XYZ file of C-alpha atoms in Angstrom:
623
model
C 25.958 54.021 6.273
C 28.373 51.299 5.171
C 27.325 47.944 3.780
C 28.652 46.180 6.879
C 26.666 48.376 9.226
C 23.505 47.843 7.195
C 23.848 44.084 7.349
C 24.532 44.165 11.083
C 21.444 46.266 11.581
C 19.038 44.159 9.544
C 20.440 40.841 10.693
C 18.930 41.171 14.153
C 15.323 41.010 12.924
C 12.651 41.522 15.566
C 12.716 40.936 19.295
C 13.164 37.278 20.239
C 10.128 35.160 20.968
C 9.737 34.286 24.691
C 11.285 30.953 25.558
C 8.970 27.955 25.447
C 8.094 26.315 28.763
C 10.575 23.555 29.482
C 7.771 21.000 29.967
C 6.639 21.300 26.364
C 7.913 18.530 24.064
C 9.972 19.284 20.991
C 8.116 18.691 17.728
C 10.313 16.941 15.178
C 9.002 17.843 11.712
C 10.434 15.683 8.933
C 9.583 16.071 5.251
C 10.113 14.260 1.973
C 9.674 16.685 -0.890
C 10.359 16.394 -4.620
C 9.223 19.754 -6.010
C 9.016 21.796 -2.785
C 5.321 21.569 -1.857
C 5.820 19.165 1.051
C 8.744 21.310 2.219
C 6.459 24.370 2.211
C 3.880 22.486 4.300
C 6.592 21.458 6.770
C 7.790 25.063 7.018
C 4.241 26.186 7.751
C 3.976 23.540 10.470
C 7.210 24.797 12.015
C 6.010 28.428 12.009
C 2.678 27.451 13.547
C 4.493 25.444 16.236
C 6.716 28.392 17.140
C 3.674 30.630 17.503
C 2.401 28.112 20.050
C 5.799 28.067 21.804
C 6.720 24.493 20.902
C 10.425 23.905 20.345
C 10.875 22.649 16.780
C 13.399 20.579 14.817
C 12.795 20.755 11.053
C 14.640 18.590 8.540
C 14.388 16.628 5.317
C 14.072 12.962 6.253
C 17.369 11.971 4.658
C 19.206 14.800 6.460
C 17.871 13.765 9.882
C 20.032 11.887 12.378
C 18.010 8.684 12.481
C 19.537 7.612 15.806
C 17.466 10.380 17.442
C 14.112 9.052 16.229
C 13.410 6.613 19.126
C 13.695 9.482 21.624
C 12.010 12.170 19.534
C 8.728 12.050 21.571
C 6.532 13.651 18.890
C 7.246 13.534 15.148
C 5.169 15.011 12.344
C 5.944 13.631 8.877
C 5.076 15.393 5.632
C 5.714 13.495 2.425
C 4.799 13.928 -1.205
C 4.358 11.346 -3.941
C 6.541 11.232 -7.035
C 6.499 9.126 -10.183
C 4.141 6.179 -9.948
C 3.600 6.136 -6.191
C 7.264 6.448 -5.184
C 8.785 8.321 -2.272
C 10.636 11.587 -3.040
C 14.408 11.576 -3.400
C 15.157 13.135 0.007
C 13.120 10.417 1.742
C 14.577 7.312 0.066
C 17.404 6.651 2.537
C 15.131 7.258 5.519
C 12.539 4.855 4.108
C 15.124 2.144 3.447
C 16.280 2.575 7.060
C 12.756 2.054 8.372
C 12.393 -1.110 6.275
C 15.391 -2.852 7.853
C 14.386 -6.267 9.140
C 16.792 -5.928 12.078
C 14.493 -3.404 13.826
C 12.609 -4.793 16.795
C 8.806 -4.332 16.700
C 8.935 -1.887 19.624
C 11.988 0.165 18.648
C 9.829 3.307 18.328
C 7.533 2.612 21.284
C 8.348 6.011 22.851
C 7.422 7.925 19.696
C 4.071 9.549 18.968
C 3.538 10.583 15.374
C 1.254 11.631 12.574
C 1.644 11.890 8.800
C 0.421 14.364 6.216
C 0.631 12.955 2.690
C 0.456 14.876 -0.573
C -0.582 13.379 -3.892
C -2.991 13.360 -6.810
C -5.988 11.007 -6.841
C -5.872 10.782 -10.639
C -2.834 8.514 -10.168
C -3.284 4.840 -9.401
C -1.008 4.825 -6.321
C -2.497 7.868 -4.632
C -0.434 8.980 -1.603
C 1.349 5.619 -1.367
C 4.503 6.937 0.388
C 2.455 8.594 3.153
C 0.228 5.549 3.599
C 3.189 3.168 3.765
C 5.072 5.454 6.158
C 2.104 5.691 8.547
C 1.740 1.898 8.587
C 5.469 1.164 8.942
C 5.903 3.509 11.908
C 3.048 1.739 13.665
C 4.677 -1.636 12.910
C 7.795 -0.385 14.696
C 5.840 0.451 17.827
C 5.169 4.166 17.290
C 1.764 5.429 18.454
C -0.441 7.591 16.220
C -0.946 11.006 17.791
C -3.477 12.176 15.197
C -5.097 10.592 12.103
C -3.190 10.673 8.834
C -4.000 13.588 6.518
C -4.139 13.158 2.739
C -3.973 16.135 0.406
C -5.306 15.757 -3.121
C -4.286 17.994 -6.008
C -7.724 17.302 -7.489
C -9.466 19.031 -4.532
C -11.077 22.261 -5.688
C -9.089 24.126 -3.017
C -5.863 22.262 -3.769
C -3.603 21.163 -0.907
C -5.155 23.705 1.475
C -8.561 22.044 1.145
C -7.272 19.168 3.280
C -4.359 20.816 5.050
C -6.278 23.597 6.803
C -8.814 21.391 8.635
C -6.128 18.778 9.372
C -3.889 21.411 10.975
C -6.767 22.810 13.017
C -7.474 19.373 14.435
C -3.798 18.629 15.104
C -3.230 21.881 17.009
C -6.374 21.360 19.048
C -5.040 17.981 20.198
C -1.555 19.291 20.957
C -2.737 22.400 22.780
C -5.172 20.397 24.909
C -2.432 17.987 25.927
C 0.230 20.647 26.398
C -1.559 23.900 27.348
C 0.356 27.132 27.662
C 0.742 28.702 31.111
C -1.542 31.624 31.809
C 1.202 34.240 31.395
C 2.208 33.037 27.910
C -0.152 33.521 24.987
C -0.037 32.287 21.423
C 1.867 34.619 19.083
C -0.626 36.245 16.670
C -0.373 35.438 12.958
C 0.254 39.089 12.116
C 3.268 39.338 14.426
C 6.629 38.756 12.818
C 8.640 35.798 14.074
C 12.410 36.164 14.457
C 14.481 35.301 11.363
C 16.110 31.898 11.041
C 19.557 33.340 10.465
C 21.916 36.199 11.188
C 23.936 37.675 8.350
C 27.471 38.219 9.593
C 29.842 40.280 7.426
C 33.211 38.726 6.672
C 35.885 40.644 8.602
C 38.888 42.260 6.952
C 37.183 42.614 3.577
C 36.757 46.177 2.360
C 33.249 46.967 1.252
C 34.463 48.505 -1.987
C 36.764 45.599 -2.799
C 34.816 44.350 -5.813
C 37.563 41.976 -6.883
C 37.414 40.227 -3.497
C 33.633 39.941 -3.714
C 33.859 38.468 -7.207
C 36.451 35.949 -6.024
C 33.889 34.569 -3.587
C 31.799 33.044 -6.379
C 30.545 29.716 -5.101
C 31.712 26.506 -6.749
C 28.534 25.133 -8.398
C 29.159 21.696 -6.904
C 28.679 23.125 -3.411
C 25.134 24.102 -4.373
C 24.244 20.526 -5.298
C 25.472 18.022 -2.694
C 26.853 14.841 -4.196
C 27.414 16.413 -7.586
C 30.369 16.415 -9.958
C 31.632 19.342 -11.998
C 31.118 18.936 -15.740
C 31.455 21.199 -18.757
C 28.839 21.869 -21.406
C 30.240 20.955 -24.820
C 26.979 20.852 -26.814
C 23.858 23.006 -26.611
C 21.976 22.539 -29.875
C 18.354 22.998 -30.831
C 16.811 19.723 -32.013
C 13.482 21.053 -33.284
C 13.012 23.053 -36.483
C 13.416 26.836 -35.987
C 9.788 27.367 -37.013
C 8.500 24.879 -34.429
C 6.812 26.413 -31.400
C 8.912 24.448 -28.897
C 12.645 24.686 -28.444
C 14.048 21.258 -27.481
C 17.778 21.165 -26.716
C 20.346 18.407 -27.089
C 22.888 18.992 -24.331
C 26.166 17.130 -23.926
C 28.075 17.509 -20.666
C 31.674 16.331 -20.363
C 32.185 14.623 -16.999
C 35.273 14.047 -14.863
C 37.267 10.876 -15.678
C 35.917 7.609 -14.252
C 32.414 9.036 -13.742
C 29.878 6.320 -14.515
C 26.126 5.969 -14.697
C 23.693 3.199 -15.635
C 20.955 2.917 -18.289
C 17.838 4.713 -17.139
C 19.656 6.974 -14.675
C 18.747 10.624 -14.180
C 20.852 13.762 -13.920
C 19.999 16.693 -11.655
C 21.039 20.222 -12.601
C 20.923 23.241 -10.320
C 19.871 26.282 -12.381
C 20.521 29.950 -11.679
C 18.051 32.830 -11.690
C 18.180 35.487 -14.355
C 20.724 38.132 -13.192
C 18.490 40.943 -14.452
C 15.546 39.726 -12.362
C 17.761 39.320 -9.310
C 18.977 42.890 -9.700
C 15.402 44.146 -10.069
C 14.459 42.391 -6.855
C 17.486 43.828 -5.046
C 16.493 47.305 -6.195
C 12.853 46.885 -5.179
C 13.791 45.664 -1.697
C 16.514 48.302 -1.270
C 19.162 45.632 -0.811
C 21.428 46.668 -3.691
C 23.974 48.442 -1.494
C 24.633 45.289 0.497
C 24.021 42.725 -2.247
C 27.701 41.903 -2.841
C 29.060 42.271 0.664
C 30.641 38.931 1.691
C 28.690 37.394 4.555
C 28.346 34.140 6.453
C 25.068 32.708 7.695
C 24.523 31.762 11.324
C 21.382 30.071 12.637
C 19.508 31.925 15.367
C 17.851 28.694 16.478
C 20.055 25.729 17.505
C 17.473 23.359 16.000
C 17.595 25.045 12.590
C 20.079 23.679 10.082
C 20.987 25.492 6.905
C 19.690 23.738 3.782
C 22.293 21.373 2.286
C 22.578 23.591 -0.773
C 23.690 26.490 1.451
C 25.664 24.875 4.256
C 28.834 24.387 2.210
C 28.685 27.727 0.434
C 28.092 29.818 3.551
C 30.692 28.420 5.928
C 33.274 30.711 7.454
C 35.811 29.564 4.867
C 33.459 30.098 1.903
C 31.306 33.201 2.401
C 28.336 34.025 0.252
C 26.370 37.191 -0.591
C 22.757 38.268 -0.643
C 22.881 38.257 -4.429
C 23.618 34.523 -4.434
C 20.790 33.767 -1.996
C 17.918 35.495 -3.750
C 15.557 33.181 -5.537
C 11.779 33.633 -5.264
C 9.078 36.095 -4.103
C 8.350 37.786 -0.769
C 5.165 39.137 0.857
C 5.678 42.153 3.124
C 3.247 45.084 3.002
C 2.471 48.217 5.031
C -0.477 49.511 3.009
C -3.554 48.095 4.788
C -5.574 47.306 1.646
C -2.624 45.589 0.026
C -1.879 43.755 3.258
C -5.455 42.478 3.485
C -5.282 41.189 -0.082
C -2.030 39.344 0.565
C -3.480 37.759 3.710
C -6.552 36.716 1.712
C -4.304 35.097 -0.906
C -2.819 32.984 1.892
C -6.154 31.367 2.819
C -8.115 28.521 1.247
C -10.986 30.935 0.528
C -8.628 33.134 -1.471
C -7.200 30.290 -3.559
C -9.162 31.123 -6.704
C -8.016 34.742 -6.576
C -4.445 33.614 -5.926
C -4.573 31.237 -8.913
C -6.004 33.963 -11.136
C -3.473 36.548 -9.969
C -0.224 34.629 -9.508
C -0.268 31.021 -10.691
C -2.093 31.078 -14.020
C -0.161 34.066 -15.420
C 3.017 32.734 -13.706
C 3.881 36.048 -12.066
C 7.350 36.107 -10.590
C 8.450 37.880 -7.441
C 9.557 41.086 -9.142
C 6.136 41.574 -10.755
C 4.342 40.846 -7.476
C 6.432 43.356 -5.544
C 5.894 45.928 -8.293
C 2.118 45.463 -7.982
C 2.154 45.595 -4.191
C 4.229 48.776 -4.128
C 3.956 49.231 -0.369
C 6.183 46.215 0.281
C 9.227 47.781 1.880
C 11.728 47.628 4.714
C 12.244 43.886 4.400
C 15.063 42.893 6.783
C 17.728 41.067 4.816
C 18.045 38.467 7.568
C 14.637 37.129 6.507
C 15.977 36.033 3.133
C 15.785 32.310 4.031
C 12.395 32.695 5.708
C 10.878 34.268 2.602
C 12.638 32.604 -0.308
C 12.465 28.834 -0.816
C 15.696 27.129 -1.747
C 16.367 26.475 -5.419
C 15.249 22.964 -6.349
C 17.420 20.852 -8.682
C 15.800 19.887 -11.987
C 15.911 16.222 -12.936
C 16.324 14.954 -16.482
C 16.512 11.419 -17.834
C 19.928 10.720 -19.346
C 19.785 10.159 -23.111
C 23.078 8.314 -23.541
C 24.957 5.206 -22.485
C 28.040 5.279 -20.270
C 30.501 2.947 -21.981
C 32.965 1.595 -19.372
C 35.604 1.267 -22.120
C 35.725 5.043 -22.700
C 35.759 6.349 -19.147
C 38.795 8.536 -19.801
C 36.383 10.956 -21.520
C 32.908 10.226 -20.096
C 29.952 12.397 -21.038
C 26.197 12.384 -20.834
C 23.474 13.633 -23.157
C 20.208 15.290 -22.158
C 17.105 16.061 -24.184
C 15.468 19.099 -22.584
C 12.342 20.980 -23.671
C 12.576 24.698 -22.981
C 9.582 25.855 -20.919
C 8.313 29.026 -22.607
C 4.721 30.105 -23.078
C 2.452 33.132 -23.142
C -0.119 34.152 -20.525
C -2.450 37.089 -20.031
C 0.606 39.135 -19.118
C 2.467 40.881 -21.906
C 5.841 39.356 -21.074
C 6.354 35.692 -22.111
C 6.891 33.200 -19.312
C 10.183 31.291 -19.357
C 11.105 28.551 -16.908
C 13.993 29.247 -14.528
C 16.023 26.274 -15.700
C 15.057 26.834 -19.338
C 16.268 30.438 -19.264
C 19.500 29.347 -17.610
C 20.195 26.460 -20.005
C 19.410 28.540 -23.075
C 21.934 31.152 -21.921
C 24.824 28.704 -21.483
C 27.432 28.725 -24.244
C 28.787 25.362 -25.368
C 32.502 25.156 -26.000
C 34.841 22.231 -26.566
C 37.370 21.380 -23.885
C 39.679 22.691 -22.576
C 38.085 26.074 -23.330
C 34.604 25.320 -21.962
C 33.839 28.469 -19.925
C 30.771 27.362 -17.999
C 31.001 24.648 -15.320
C 27.812 22.684 -14.735
C 27.123 20.840 -11.475
C 25.609 17.431 -12.206
C 24.285 14.963 -9.647
C 23.738 11.444 -10.946
C 21.044 9.217 -9.449
C 19.361 5.925 -10.173
C 16.282 6.183 -12.310
C 13.201 4.009 -12.124
C 14.044 1.891 -15.187
C 15.929 -1.405 -14.972
C 16.794 -3.638 -17.927
C 15.889 -7.342 -18.143
C 18.512 -9.644 -16.618
C 18.739 -11.623 -19.879
C 20.102 -9.643 -22.888
C 18.024 -11.799 -25.270
C 14.737 -10.535 -23.765
C 13.000 -8.119 -26.159
C 12.067 -4.637 -24.952
C 9.339 -2.257 -26.088
C 10.109 1.433 -25.466
C 7.237 3.942 -25.646
C 8.475 7.528 -25.451
C 6.537 10.396 -27.033
C 8.248 13.805 -27.034
C 11.162 14.160 -24.645
C 10.036 10.865 -23.108
C 12.311 9.348 -25.742
C 15.406 10.402 -23.741
C 15.685 7.399 -21.378
C 14.827 5.086 -24.286
C 18.010 6.202 -26.046
C 19.948 5.185 -22.949
C 18.249 1.773 -22.702
C 18.632 0.896 -26.376
C 22.273 2.005 -26.562
C 23.086 -0.103 -23.491
C 21.371 -3.119 -25.039
C 23.286 -2.747 -28.291
C 26.580 -2.467 -26.388
C 25.740 -5.514 -24.263
C 24.910 -7.598 -27.341
C 28.086 -6.490 -29.083
C 30.244 -7.502 -26.127
C 28.578 -10.923 -25.952
C 28.815 -11.726 -29.663
C 30.576 -10.756 -32.861
C 28.893 -7.363 -32.786
C 26.383 -8.175 -35.520
C 22.742 -7.364 -34.885
C 20.529 -10.313 -33.843
C 18.437 -12.009 -36.518
C 15.211 -10.624 -34.998
C 15.563 -7.105 -33.523
C 15.261 -7.151 -29.736
C 14.582 -3.417 -29.353
C 11.277 -1.892 -30.433
C 10.647 1.838 -30.057
C 7.349 3.710 -30.332
C 7.984 7.450 -30.690
C 5.438 10.240 -30.996
C 5.723 13.877 -32.018
C 3.754 16.478 -33.938
C 5.492 16.318 -37.298
C 8.199 14.351 -39.085
C 9.826 17.613 -40.161
C 9.525 19.762 -37.035
C 10.151 17.766 -33.850
C 11.292 14.224 -34.669
C 13.917 13.932 -31.940
C 17.051 11.842 -32.577
C 15.700 11.018 -36.046
C 19.121 10.451 -37.654
C 20.302 8.211 -34.820
C 17.182 6.027 -34.948
C 17.406 5.735 -38.741
C 21.031 4.622 -38.497
C 20.363 2.045 -35.778
C 17.348 0.718 -37.660
C 19.383 0.348 -40.858
C 21.952 -1.631 -38.842
C 19.241 -4.002 -37.619
C 19.499 -3.047 -33.950
C 16.033 -1.574 -33.530
C 12.588 -1.287 -35.058
C 11.065 2.188 -34.788
C 7.338 2.953 -35.065
C 6.587 6.663 -35.424
C 3.363 8.505 -34.634
C 3.134 11.976 -36.215
C 0.033 13.518 -34.681
C -0.281 16.540 -37.010
C 0.967 15.238 -40.363
C -2.528 14.096 -41.408
C -6.078 15.187 -40.822
C -6.775 12.650 -38.057
C -4.461 12.843 -35.057
C -2.289 9.786 -34.550
C -0.638 9.103 -31.198
C 1.636 6.327 -29.941
C -1.278 4.253 -28.621
C -2.856 4.263 -32.091
C 0.343 2.987 -33.715
C 0.628 0.318 -31.000
C -2.860 -0.893 -31.916
C -1.881 -0.884 -35.607
C 1.044 -3.128 -34.648
C -1.026 -5.231 -32.241
C -0.006 -8.616 -33.690
C 3.691 -7.778 -33.311
C 3.238 -6.240 -29.845
C 1.206 -9.231 -28.625
C 3.832 -11.683 -29.871
C 6.605 -9.718 -28.150
C 4.777 -9.468 -24.821
C 2.990 -12.803 -24.477
C 5.094 -15.212 -26.546
C 8.572 -13.705 -26.169
C 8.281 -12.171 -22.664
C 9.143 -8.596 -23.690
C 9.597 -5.874 -21.089
C 7.715 -2.614 -21.673
C 8.967 0.887 -20.798
C 6.849 4.048 -20.862
C 8.108 7.612 -20.433
C 6.544 11.002 -21.050
C 3.886 13.441 -19.925
C 1.586 12.144 -17.199
C -1.683 13.668 -18.427
C -3.714 11.313 -20.639
C -0.870 9.486 -22.369
C -0.042 6.811 -19.716
C -3.741 5.927 -19.353
C -4.240 5.658 -23.112
C -1.102 3.538 -23.563
C -2.144 1.156 -20.780
C -5.602 0.877 -22.364
C -3.986 0.036 -25.714
C -1.794 -2.639 -24.099
C -4.841 -4.106 -22.370
C -6.773 -4.185 -25.674
C -3.848 -5.884 -27.441
C -3.669 -8.570 -24.733
C -7.449 -9.037 -24.689
C -7.636 -9.420 -28.470
C -4.655 -11.748 -28.659
C -5.764 -14.009 -25.810
C -9.452 -13.760 -26.769
C -10.255 -13.227 -23.102
C -12.481 -11.001 -20.980
C -11.418 -7.416 -20.349
C -10.921 -8.116 -16.655
C -8.448 -10.893 -17.477
C -6.477 -8.592 -19.767
C -6.403 -5.903 -17.068
C -5.092 -8.462 -14.585
C -2.406 -9.554 -17.086
C -1.113 -5.981 -17.518
C -1.245 -5.375 -13.757
C 0.804 -8.541 -13.233
C 3.367 -7.201 -15.718
C 3.691 -4.098 -13.527
C 4.144 -6.133 -10.359
C 6.831 -8.242 -12.044
C 8.583 -5.081 -13.328
C 7.942 -6.157 -16.923
C 5.998 -2.909 -17.368
C 7.804 0.148 -16.019
C 6.672 3.786 -16.140
C 8.470 7.086 -15.670
C 6.123 10.020 -16.191
C 5.973 13.640 -15.106
C 3.452 16.470 -14.957
């Protein structure tokens, strides 16, 4: 059987689901997702709705045609929390739209809605985007259909601990209001829904024409909407070879006239390991059709291809199954294996799922190898089973000088994610594996194009260049601090003779394990300090018997820090891991203020909180 015939055969999926009664309202499901969890919840909502014969429109909030919202009837919003209580990137435009003062207070009076928020209660602004969204929709006249749900990562059952009962209640309300006719029953959970897409072979391309298939390689920029095409010209290890962690200094040459601001972030779209992709193709028996050029066509008029696929799968730019494969799939015919997979997909089976898949970081190939009965997966289900690749965001560690835009570039400081688990094979992050494999080569011979999407970060500099700043960045949290300090030095140079100010305006607290193993950008900081542009305070946690972290060094320098903050109006920036570090740093700042002002603890807490509200204390942390 030819490749084309195989694709035609599998693209049809199962028999179509009976049409929904025309009286049933369409459910508009809109999500804001940073890492993919909220997207997964929205996908589950859409599947559940289809099993109950509701027509569904599913979209990221920023991809949704906002003019349709007043007539949407019923909308279900799913939104995660990112950073310090901020909305995810693909919700920002939608949120700004809702905040427009020009909206009348009854513009959404025909809309019924509910919101499911995802967050972590260990953060101060727990589920803020979902809470604000629920309130703003009501201010615009929308009517709550069902109470807001709030997932908490700290729940012992994770997201499902809140999601499962919330969904049960939501479907009870919807099914009572819009019951199915007697002849139409709910589609059972164990019955396969039709695929979202059809895979249509490209005509007039011979199946054995390997050169033609290779020529259909997708331009990386089409996989990352809004991106520019750069070239990697540096990929160097910053940490000592004996150090356990590989931290890379990457430099990407950008197209002329590309600009970015201090504190901005760069998104990179990684690629899966070719060997793992081939293993998955072999396990699913898709190898024979893996490189056949195809286009993707939605089977449901309300389903839109993800933005990362829409450009690369148009009729003028076909794609292949090999390019689409990303993550794992659960199909089984063996009854015992099937029961175990179903159990994994319930809240009661969460502990077993964590022990089996999440803690050892099993990838899809290993899962399919264990559940050997997984077979006969129709290729048309590739988008139903595999979540889209998510861009990885990194703080830019350089300053974009407008005077050198003929050869712009950006620097990144990226820690390679590699660790051991109970499995024999070491775990390596998808983006880490991809970045480590990229060769760096000077232009014009740079062989590997890199798609880069630039976006505003959370940091903003003081409006007055003479305002001191305090940068606290342990580990790779130092990256945005490089950008901020370099911009400040350039701004001072352009406003004066170029000499450093009498009293340094830039103060940097950096933390790492050892002076000799992982002191990132050490030479650069030493040079800038010798030139009088910056004062650097280092915390080496393992170079002495007692561990010393950035908060300890801040307390050692409490007189200087207090003078900068209280007497000179310094702005404070914090970047790094979101575990204990942000809490400990804030406690140290509060202690410094309390000691300096000789006030009660509550007054010092209020002072630091006021700094946050005034944007004099800004945080950018990650898990």
